[in-house]
Coordinates of N, CA and C in Angstrom, one line a residue:
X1 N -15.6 182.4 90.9 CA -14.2 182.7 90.4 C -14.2 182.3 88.9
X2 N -13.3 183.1 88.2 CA -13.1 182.6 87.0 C -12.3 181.3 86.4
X3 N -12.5 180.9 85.3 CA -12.0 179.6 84.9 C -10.5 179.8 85.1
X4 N -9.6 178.5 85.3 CA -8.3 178.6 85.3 C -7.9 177.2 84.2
X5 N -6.5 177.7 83.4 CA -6.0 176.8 82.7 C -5.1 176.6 83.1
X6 N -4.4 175.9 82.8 CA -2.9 176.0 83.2 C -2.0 175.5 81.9
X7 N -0.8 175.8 81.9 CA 0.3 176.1 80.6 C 1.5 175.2 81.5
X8 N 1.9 174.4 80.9 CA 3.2 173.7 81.5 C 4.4 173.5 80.4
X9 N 5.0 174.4 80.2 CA 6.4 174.4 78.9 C 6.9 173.1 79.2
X10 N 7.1 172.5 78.0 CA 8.2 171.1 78.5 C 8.7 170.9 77.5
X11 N 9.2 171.6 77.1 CA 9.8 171.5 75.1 C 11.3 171.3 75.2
X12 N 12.0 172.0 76.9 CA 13.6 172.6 77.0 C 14.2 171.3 77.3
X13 N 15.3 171.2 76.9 CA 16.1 170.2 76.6 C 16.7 170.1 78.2
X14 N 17.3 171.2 78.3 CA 17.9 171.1 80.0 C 19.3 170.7 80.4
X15 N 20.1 171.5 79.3 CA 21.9 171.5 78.7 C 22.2 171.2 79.8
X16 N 22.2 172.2 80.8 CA 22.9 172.1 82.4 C 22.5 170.9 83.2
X17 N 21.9 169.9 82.9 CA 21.7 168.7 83.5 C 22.6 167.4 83.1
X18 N 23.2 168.0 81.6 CA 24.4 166.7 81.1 C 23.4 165.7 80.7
X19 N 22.8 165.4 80.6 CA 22.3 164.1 80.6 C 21.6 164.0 79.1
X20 N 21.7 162.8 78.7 CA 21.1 162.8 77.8 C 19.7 162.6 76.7
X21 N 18.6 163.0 78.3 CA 17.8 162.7 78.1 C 17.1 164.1 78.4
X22 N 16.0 164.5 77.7 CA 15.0 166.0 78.9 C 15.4 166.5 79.7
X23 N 15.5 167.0 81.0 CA 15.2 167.0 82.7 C 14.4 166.1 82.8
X24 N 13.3 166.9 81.8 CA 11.8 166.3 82.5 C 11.5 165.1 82.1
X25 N 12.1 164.3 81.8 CA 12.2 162.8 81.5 C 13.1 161.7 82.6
X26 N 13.8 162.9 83.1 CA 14.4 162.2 84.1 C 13.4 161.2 84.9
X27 N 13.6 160.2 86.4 CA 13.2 159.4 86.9 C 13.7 159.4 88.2
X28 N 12.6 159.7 89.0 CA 12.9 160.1 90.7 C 11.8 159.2 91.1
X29 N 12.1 158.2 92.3 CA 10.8 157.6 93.0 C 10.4 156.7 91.7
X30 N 10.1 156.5 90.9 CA 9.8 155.4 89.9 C 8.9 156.4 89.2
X31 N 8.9 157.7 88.8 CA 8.2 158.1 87.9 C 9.1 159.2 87.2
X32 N 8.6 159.8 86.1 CA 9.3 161.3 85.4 C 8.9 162.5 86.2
X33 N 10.3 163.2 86.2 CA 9.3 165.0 86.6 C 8.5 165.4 85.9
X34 N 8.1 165.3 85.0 CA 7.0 165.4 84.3 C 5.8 164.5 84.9
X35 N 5.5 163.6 85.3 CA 5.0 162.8 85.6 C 4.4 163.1 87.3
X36 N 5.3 163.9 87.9 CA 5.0 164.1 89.3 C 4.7 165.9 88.9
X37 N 5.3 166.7 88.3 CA 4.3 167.8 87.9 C 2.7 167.6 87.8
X38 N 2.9 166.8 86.8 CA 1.0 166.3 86.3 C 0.5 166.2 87.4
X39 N 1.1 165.1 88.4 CA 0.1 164.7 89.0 C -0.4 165.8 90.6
X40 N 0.9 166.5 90.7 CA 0.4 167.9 91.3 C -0.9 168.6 90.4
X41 N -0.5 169.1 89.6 CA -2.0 169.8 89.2 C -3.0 169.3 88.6
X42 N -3.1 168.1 88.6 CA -4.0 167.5 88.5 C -5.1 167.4 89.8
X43 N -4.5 167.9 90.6 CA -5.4 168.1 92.1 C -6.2 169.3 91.9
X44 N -5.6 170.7 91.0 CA -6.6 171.7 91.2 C -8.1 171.6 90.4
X45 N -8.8 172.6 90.1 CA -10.1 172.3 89.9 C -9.7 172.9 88.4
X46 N -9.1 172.9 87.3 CA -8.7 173.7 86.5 C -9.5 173.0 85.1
X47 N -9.7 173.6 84.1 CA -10.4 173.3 83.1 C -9.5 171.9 82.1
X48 N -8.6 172.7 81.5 CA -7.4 172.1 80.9 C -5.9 172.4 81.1
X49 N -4.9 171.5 81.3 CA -3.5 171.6 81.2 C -2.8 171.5 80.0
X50 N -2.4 172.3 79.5 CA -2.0 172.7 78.3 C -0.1 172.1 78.2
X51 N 0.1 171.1 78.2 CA 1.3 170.6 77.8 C 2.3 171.0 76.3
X52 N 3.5 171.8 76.9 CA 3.6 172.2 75.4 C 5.3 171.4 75.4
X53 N 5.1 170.7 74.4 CA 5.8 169.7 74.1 C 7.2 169.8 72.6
X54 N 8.1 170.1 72.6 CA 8.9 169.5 71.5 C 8.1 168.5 70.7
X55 N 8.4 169.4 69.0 CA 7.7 168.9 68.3 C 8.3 167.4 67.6
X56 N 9.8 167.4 68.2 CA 10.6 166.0 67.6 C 10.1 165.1 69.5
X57 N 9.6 165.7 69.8 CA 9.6 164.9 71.8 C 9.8 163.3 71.3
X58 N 10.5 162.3 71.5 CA 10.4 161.0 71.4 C 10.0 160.1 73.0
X59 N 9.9 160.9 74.1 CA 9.9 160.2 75.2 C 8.5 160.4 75.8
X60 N 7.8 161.2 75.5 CA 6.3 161.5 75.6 C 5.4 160.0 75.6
X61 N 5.3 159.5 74.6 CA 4.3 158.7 74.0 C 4.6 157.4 74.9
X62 N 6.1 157.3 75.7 CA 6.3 156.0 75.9 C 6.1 155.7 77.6
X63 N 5.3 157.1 78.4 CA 4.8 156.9 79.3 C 3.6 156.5 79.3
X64 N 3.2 155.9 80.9 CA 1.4 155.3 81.1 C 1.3 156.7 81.8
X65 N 0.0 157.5 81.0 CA -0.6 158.6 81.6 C -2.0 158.6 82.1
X66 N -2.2 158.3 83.2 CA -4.0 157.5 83.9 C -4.6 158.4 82.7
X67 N -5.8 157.8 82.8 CA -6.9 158.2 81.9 C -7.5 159.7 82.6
X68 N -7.0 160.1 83.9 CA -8.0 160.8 84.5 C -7.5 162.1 84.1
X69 N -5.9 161.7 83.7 CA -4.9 163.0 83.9 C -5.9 163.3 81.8
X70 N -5.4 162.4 81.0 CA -5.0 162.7 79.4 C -6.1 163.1 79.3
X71 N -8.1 163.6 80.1 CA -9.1 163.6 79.5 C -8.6 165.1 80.0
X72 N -7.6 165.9 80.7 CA -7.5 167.1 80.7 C -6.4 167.7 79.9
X73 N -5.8 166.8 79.5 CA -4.7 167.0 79.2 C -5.2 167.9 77.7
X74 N -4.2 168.4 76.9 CA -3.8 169.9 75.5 C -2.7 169.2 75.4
X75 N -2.0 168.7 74.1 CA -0.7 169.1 74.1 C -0.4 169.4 73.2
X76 N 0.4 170.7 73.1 CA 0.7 172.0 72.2 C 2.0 171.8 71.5
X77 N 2.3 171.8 70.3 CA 3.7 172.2 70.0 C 4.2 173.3 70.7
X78 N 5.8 173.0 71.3 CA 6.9 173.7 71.8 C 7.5 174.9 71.0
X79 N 8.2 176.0 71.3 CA 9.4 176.9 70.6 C 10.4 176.7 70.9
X80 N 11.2 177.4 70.1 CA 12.9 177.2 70.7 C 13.2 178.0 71.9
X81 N 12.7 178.7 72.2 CA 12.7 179.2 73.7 C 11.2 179.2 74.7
X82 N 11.5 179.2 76.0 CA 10.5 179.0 77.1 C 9.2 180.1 76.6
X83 N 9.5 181.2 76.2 CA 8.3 182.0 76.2 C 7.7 181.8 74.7
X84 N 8.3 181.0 73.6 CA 7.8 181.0 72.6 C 6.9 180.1 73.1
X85 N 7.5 178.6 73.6 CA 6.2 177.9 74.0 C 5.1 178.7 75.0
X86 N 5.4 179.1 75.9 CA 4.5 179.5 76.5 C 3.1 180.5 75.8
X87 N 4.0 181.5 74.5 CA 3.0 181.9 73.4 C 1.6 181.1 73.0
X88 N 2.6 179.7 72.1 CA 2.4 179.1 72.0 C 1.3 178.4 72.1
X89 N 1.5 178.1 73.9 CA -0.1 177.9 74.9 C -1.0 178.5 74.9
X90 N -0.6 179.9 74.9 CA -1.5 180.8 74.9 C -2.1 181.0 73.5
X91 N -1.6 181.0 72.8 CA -2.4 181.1 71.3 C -3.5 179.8 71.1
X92 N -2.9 178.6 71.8 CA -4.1 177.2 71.6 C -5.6 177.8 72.1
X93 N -5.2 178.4 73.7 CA -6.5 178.6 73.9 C -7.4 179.7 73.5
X94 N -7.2 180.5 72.7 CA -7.9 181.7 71.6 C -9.3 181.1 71.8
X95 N -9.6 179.7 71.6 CA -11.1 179.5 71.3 C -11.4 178.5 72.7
X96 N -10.6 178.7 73.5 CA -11.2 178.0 74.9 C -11.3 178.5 76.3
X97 N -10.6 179.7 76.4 CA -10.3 180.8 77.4 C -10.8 182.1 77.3
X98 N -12.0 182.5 78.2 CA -12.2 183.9 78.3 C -11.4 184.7 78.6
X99 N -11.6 186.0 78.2 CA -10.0 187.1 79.0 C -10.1 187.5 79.8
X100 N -11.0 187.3 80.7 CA -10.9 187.5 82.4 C -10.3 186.3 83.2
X101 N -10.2 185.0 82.4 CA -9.8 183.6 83.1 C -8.7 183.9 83.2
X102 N -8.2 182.9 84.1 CA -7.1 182.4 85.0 C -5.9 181.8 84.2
X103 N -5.0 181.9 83.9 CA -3.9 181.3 83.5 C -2.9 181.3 84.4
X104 N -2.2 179.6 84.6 CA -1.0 179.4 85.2 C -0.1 179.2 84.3
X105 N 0.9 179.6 84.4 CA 2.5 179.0 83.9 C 3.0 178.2 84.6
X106 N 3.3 177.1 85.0 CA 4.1 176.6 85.5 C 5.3 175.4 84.7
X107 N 6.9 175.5 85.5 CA 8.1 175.2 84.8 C 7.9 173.8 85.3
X108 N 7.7 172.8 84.0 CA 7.6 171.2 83.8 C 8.8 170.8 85.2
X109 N 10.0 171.8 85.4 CA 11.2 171.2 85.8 C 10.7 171.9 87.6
X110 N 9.8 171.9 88.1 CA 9.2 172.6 89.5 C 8.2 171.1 89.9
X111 N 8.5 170.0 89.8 CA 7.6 168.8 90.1 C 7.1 169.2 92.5
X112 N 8.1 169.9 92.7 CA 8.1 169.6 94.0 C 6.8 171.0 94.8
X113 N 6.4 171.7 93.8 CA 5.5 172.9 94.3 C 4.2 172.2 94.9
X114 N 3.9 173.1 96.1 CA 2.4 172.8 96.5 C 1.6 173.0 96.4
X115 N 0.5 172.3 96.0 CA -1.1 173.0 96.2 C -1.6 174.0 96.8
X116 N -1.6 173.5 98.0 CA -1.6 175.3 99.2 C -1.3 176.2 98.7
X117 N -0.1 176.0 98.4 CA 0.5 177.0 98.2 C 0.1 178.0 96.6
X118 N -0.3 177.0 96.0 CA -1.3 177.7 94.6 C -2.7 178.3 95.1
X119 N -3.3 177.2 95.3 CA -4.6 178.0 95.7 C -4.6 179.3 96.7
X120 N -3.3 179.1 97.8 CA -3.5 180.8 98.3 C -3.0 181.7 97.5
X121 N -2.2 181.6 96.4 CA -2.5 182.7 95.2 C -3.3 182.7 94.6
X122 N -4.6 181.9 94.1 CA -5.5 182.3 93.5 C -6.5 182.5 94.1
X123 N -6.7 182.4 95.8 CA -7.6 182.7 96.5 C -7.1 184.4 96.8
X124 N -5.7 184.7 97.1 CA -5.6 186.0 97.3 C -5.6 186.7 96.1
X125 N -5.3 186.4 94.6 CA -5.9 187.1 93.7 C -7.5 187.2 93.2
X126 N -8.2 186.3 93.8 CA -9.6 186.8 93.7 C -9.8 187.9 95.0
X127 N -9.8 187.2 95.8 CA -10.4 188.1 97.5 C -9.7 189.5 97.0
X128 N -8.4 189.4 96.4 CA -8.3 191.3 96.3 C -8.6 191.7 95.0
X129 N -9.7 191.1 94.3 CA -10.3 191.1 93.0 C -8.9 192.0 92.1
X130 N -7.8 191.0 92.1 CA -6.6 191.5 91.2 C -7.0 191.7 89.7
X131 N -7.0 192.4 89.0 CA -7.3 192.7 87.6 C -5.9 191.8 86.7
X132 N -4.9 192.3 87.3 CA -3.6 191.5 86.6 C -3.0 190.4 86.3
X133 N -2.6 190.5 87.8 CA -2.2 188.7 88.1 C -0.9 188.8 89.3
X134 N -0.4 187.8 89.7 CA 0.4 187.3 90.7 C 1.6 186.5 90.5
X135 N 2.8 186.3 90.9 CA 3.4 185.1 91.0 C 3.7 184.9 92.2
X136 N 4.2 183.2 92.5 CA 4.1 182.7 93.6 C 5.8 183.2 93.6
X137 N 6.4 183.0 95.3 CA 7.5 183.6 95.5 C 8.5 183.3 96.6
X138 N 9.4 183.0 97.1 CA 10.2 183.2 98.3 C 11.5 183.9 98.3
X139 N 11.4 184.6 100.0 CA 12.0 185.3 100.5 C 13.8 184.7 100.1
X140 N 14.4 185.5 100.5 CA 15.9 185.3 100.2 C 16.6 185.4 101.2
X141 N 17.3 184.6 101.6 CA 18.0 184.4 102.7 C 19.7 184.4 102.7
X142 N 20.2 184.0 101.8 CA 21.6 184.4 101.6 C 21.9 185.7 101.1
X143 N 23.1 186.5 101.9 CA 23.5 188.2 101.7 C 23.7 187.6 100.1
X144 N 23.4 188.9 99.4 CA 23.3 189.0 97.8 C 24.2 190.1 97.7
X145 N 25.2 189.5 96.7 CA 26.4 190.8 95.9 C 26.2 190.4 94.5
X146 N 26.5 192.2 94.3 CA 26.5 192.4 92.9 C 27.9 191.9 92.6
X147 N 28.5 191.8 91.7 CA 29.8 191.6 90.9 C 30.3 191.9 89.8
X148 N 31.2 192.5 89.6 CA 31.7 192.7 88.2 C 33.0 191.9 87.9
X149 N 32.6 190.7 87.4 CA 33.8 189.3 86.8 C 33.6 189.3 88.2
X150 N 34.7 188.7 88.3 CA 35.2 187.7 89.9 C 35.1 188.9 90.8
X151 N 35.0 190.1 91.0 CA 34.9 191.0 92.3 C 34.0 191.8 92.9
X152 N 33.4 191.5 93.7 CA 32.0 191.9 94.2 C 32.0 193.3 94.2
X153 N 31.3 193.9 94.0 CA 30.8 195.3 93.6 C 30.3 195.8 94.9
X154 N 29.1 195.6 95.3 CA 28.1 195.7 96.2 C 27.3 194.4 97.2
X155 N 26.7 194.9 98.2 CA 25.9 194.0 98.8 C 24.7 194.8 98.7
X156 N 23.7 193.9 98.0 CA 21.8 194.0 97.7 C 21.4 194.0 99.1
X157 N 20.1 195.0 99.3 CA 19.7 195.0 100.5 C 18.7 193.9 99.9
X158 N 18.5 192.3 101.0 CA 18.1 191.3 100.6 C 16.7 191.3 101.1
X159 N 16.2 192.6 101.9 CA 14.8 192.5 102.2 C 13.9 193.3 101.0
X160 N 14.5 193.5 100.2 CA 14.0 194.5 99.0 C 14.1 193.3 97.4
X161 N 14.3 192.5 97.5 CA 14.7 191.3 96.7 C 13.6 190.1 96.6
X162 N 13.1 189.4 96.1 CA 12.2 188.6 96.1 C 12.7 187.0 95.1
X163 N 12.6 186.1 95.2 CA 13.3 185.1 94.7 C 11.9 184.7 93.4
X164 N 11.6 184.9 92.8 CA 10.2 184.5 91.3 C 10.3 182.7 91.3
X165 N 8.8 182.0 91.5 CA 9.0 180.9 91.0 C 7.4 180.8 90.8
X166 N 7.1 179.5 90.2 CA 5.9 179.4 89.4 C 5.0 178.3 90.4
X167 N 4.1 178.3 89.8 CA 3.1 178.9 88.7 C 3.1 180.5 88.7
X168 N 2.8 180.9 87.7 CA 2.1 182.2 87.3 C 1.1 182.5 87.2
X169 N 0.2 183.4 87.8 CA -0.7 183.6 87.2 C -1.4 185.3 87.1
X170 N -1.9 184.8 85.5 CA -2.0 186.1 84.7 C -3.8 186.1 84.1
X171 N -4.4 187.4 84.0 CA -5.4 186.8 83.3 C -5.0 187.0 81.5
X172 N -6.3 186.1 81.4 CA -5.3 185.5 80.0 C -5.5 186.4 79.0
X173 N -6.3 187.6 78.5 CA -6.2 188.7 77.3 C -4.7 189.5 78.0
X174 N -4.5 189.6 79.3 CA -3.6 190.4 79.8 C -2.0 189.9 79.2
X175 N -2.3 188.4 79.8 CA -1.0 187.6 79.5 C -0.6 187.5 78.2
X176 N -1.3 187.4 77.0 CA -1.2 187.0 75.7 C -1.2 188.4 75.5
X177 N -1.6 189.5 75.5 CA -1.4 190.9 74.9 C 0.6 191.4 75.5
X178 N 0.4 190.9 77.0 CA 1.8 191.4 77.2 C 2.8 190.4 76.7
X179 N 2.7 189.2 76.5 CA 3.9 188.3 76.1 C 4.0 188.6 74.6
X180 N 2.6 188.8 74.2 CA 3.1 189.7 72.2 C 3.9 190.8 72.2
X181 N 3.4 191.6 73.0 CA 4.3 192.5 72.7 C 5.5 192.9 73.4
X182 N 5.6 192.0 74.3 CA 7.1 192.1 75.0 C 8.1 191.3 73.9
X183 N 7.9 190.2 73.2 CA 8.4 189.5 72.5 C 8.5 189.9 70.8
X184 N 8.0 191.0 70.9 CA 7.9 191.8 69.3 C 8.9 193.1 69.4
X185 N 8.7 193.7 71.1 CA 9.3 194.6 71.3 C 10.8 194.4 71.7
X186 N 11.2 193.7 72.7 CA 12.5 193.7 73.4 C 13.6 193.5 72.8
X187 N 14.6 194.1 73.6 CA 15.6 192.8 73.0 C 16.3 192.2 73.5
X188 N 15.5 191.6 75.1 CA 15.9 190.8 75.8 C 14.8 189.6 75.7
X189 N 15.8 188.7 76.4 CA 14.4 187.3 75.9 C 13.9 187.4 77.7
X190 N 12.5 187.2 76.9 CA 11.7 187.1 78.0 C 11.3 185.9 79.1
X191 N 12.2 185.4 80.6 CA 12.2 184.8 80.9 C 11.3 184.4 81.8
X192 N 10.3 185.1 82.7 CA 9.3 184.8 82.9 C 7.9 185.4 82.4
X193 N 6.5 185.6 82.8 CA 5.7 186.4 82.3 C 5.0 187.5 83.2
X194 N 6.0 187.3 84.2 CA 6.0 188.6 85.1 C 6.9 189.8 84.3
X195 N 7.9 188.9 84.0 CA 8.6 190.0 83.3 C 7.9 190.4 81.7
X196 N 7.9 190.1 81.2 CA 6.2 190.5 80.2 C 5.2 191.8 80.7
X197 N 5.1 191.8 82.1 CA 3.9 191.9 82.5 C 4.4 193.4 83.2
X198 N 5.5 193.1 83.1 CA 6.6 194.3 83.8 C 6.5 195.3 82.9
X199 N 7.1 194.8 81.4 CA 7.5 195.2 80.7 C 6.3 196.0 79.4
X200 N 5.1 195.6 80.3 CA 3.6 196.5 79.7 C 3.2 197.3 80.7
X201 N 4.5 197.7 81.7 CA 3.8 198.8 82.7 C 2.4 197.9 83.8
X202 N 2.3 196.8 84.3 CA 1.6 196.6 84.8 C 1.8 195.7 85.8
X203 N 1.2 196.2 87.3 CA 1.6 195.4 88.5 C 1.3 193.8 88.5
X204 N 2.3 193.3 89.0 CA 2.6 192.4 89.9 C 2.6 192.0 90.8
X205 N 1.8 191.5 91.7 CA 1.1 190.7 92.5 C 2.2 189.9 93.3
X206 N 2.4 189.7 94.9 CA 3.5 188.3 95.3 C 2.4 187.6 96.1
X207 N 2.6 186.3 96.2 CA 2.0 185.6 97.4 C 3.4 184.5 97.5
X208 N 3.7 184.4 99.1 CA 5.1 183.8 99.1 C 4.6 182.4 99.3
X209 N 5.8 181.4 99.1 CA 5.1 180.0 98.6 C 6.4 179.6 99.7
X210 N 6.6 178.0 99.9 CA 7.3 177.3 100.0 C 8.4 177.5 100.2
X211 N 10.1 177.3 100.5 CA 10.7 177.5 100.1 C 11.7 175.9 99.2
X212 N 10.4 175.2 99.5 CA 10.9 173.4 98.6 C 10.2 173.5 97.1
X213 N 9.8 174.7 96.6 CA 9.5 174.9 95.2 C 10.6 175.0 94.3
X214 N 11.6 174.3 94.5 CA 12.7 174.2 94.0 C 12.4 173.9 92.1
X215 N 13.7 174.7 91.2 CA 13.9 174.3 89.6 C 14.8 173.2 89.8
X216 N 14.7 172.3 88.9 CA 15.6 171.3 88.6 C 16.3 171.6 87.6
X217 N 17.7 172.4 87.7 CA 18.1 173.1 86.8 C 19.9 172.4 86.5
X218 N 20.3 172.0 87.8 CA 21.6 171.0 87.3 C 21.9 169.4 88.4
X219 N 22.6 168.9 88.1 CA 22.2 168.0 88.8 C 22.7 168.0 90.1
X220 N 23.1 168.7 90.5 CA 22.8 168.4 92.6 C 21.7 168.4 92.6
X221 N 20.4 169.4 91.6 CA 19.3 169.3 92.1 C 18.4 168.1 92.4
X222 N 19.1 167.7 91.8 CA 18.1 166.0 91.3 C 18.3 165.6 92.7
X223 N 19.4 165.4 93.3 CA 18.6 164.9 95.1 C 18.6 165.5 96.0
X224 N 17.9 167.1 95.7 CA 17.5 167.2 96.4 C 15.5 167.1 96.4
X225 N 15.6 167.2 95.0 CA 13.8 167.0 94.6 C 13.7 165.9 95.0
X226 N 14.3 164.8 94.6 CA 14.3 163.3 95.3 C 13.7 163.7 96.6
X227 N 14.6 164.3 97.8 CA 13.6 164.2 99.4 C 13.0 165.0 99.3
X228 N 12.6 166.3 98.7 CA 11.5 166.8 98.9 C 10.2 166.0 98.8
X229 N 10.2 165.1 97.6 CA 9.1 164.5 97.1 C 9.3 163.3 98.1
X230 N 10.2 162.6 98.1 CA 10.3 161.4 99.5 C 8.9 161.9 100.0
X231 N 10.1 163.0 100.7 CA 8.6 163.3 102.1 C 7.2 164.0 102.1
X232 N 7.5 164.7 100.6 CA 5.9 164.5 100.2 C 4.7 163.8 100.2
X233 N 5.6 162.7 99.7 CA 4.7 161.1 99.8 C 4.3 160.4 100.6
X234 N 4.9 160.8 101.8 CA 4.8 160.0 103.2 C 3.0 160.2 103.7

């Protein structure tokens, strides 16, 4: 198989969490979500983890990061948006990634995703020797309406719908050619790099994941990552 890196944005402040610190600085179980990201992918077999960090970050330096994790560790200056960093990452490895290798994205604020659940997307994008790439994914289970302001429009047929969560993975001339020029071209901001990838005419890949791959995006979320990872740990 080819080499895999992985890309972890952690630069976003995380407005809709109120708080005054990161997300990813937050503190669940006696560690940061950042801290329990790491130590998820730190299990796969991957070359380097490319951490892309705010370049003012003050709360970085003041964690203990095992020695086993920081001899893989990159960390990259941040953008003002998710896909600038993620550029970003992609531009560090210019001189350490071949363009047939493996690249993940994964959102600093997803501490609760599984391993399994990665390696069967990078085992089903090798075994179907994918040229492109994949994202990991789950099904949708609440009826979905459209709306215009407060009044529902329509009901989405919700077996034709797919719910996008991360890691990503793209090969990496693929991913760095479509996130240039989706981000030179659009004039929408580019929120994931499927949508990049979309947006160069070129397929996309699902392998469904989890459905405890939860974002930590406001704070109810915060407990519910709490018992996801509880019983992770068990």
């Amino acid at each position: 198989m080819s080499d895999v890196w992985v890309i972890i944005p952690a630069a976003g402040v995380g407005k809709r969490m109120s708080t005054n610190i990161p997300k990813q600085y937050l503190t669940v179980l006696g560690k940061t979500i950042l801290e329990h990201t790491l130590d998820k992918f730190i299990q796969l077999d991957t070359q380097k983890i490319l951490l892309v960090l705010d370049e003012h970050d003050d709360w970085f330096h003041t964690l203990t990061i095992p020695d086993s994790i920081k001899q893989r560790l990159h960390i990259v200056p941040g953008g003002a948006e998710r896909c600038e960093s993620v550029l970003n990452g992609l531009h560090a490895l210019n001189d350490m990634a071949s363009d047939r290798d493996w690249v993940l994205v994964h959102d600093v604020a997803r501490p609760c995703v599984q391993m399994d659940d990665v390696r069967q997307l990078l085992a089903y994008l090798h075994e179907q020797q994918i040229d492109v790439g994949g994202v990991l994914a789950s099904s949708v289970n609440n009826t979905l309406k459209r709306v215009d302001g407060a009044l529902v429009d329509c009901t989405i047929d919700r077996g034709s719908v797919i719910e996008a969560l991360t890691p990503q993975a793209f090969r990496y001339a693929v991913l760095l050619n479509a996130m240039t020029t989706a981000m030179q071209d659009s004039n929408v901001l580019v929120t994931d790099e499927a949508m990049a990838i979309e947006y160069a005419g070129l397929p996309v890949h699902v392998s469904l994941s989890s459905r405890t791959n939860i974002k930590l995006t406001e704070p109810d979320d915060l407990v519910l990552v709490e018992s996801i990872l509880a019983h992770q740990l068990l």
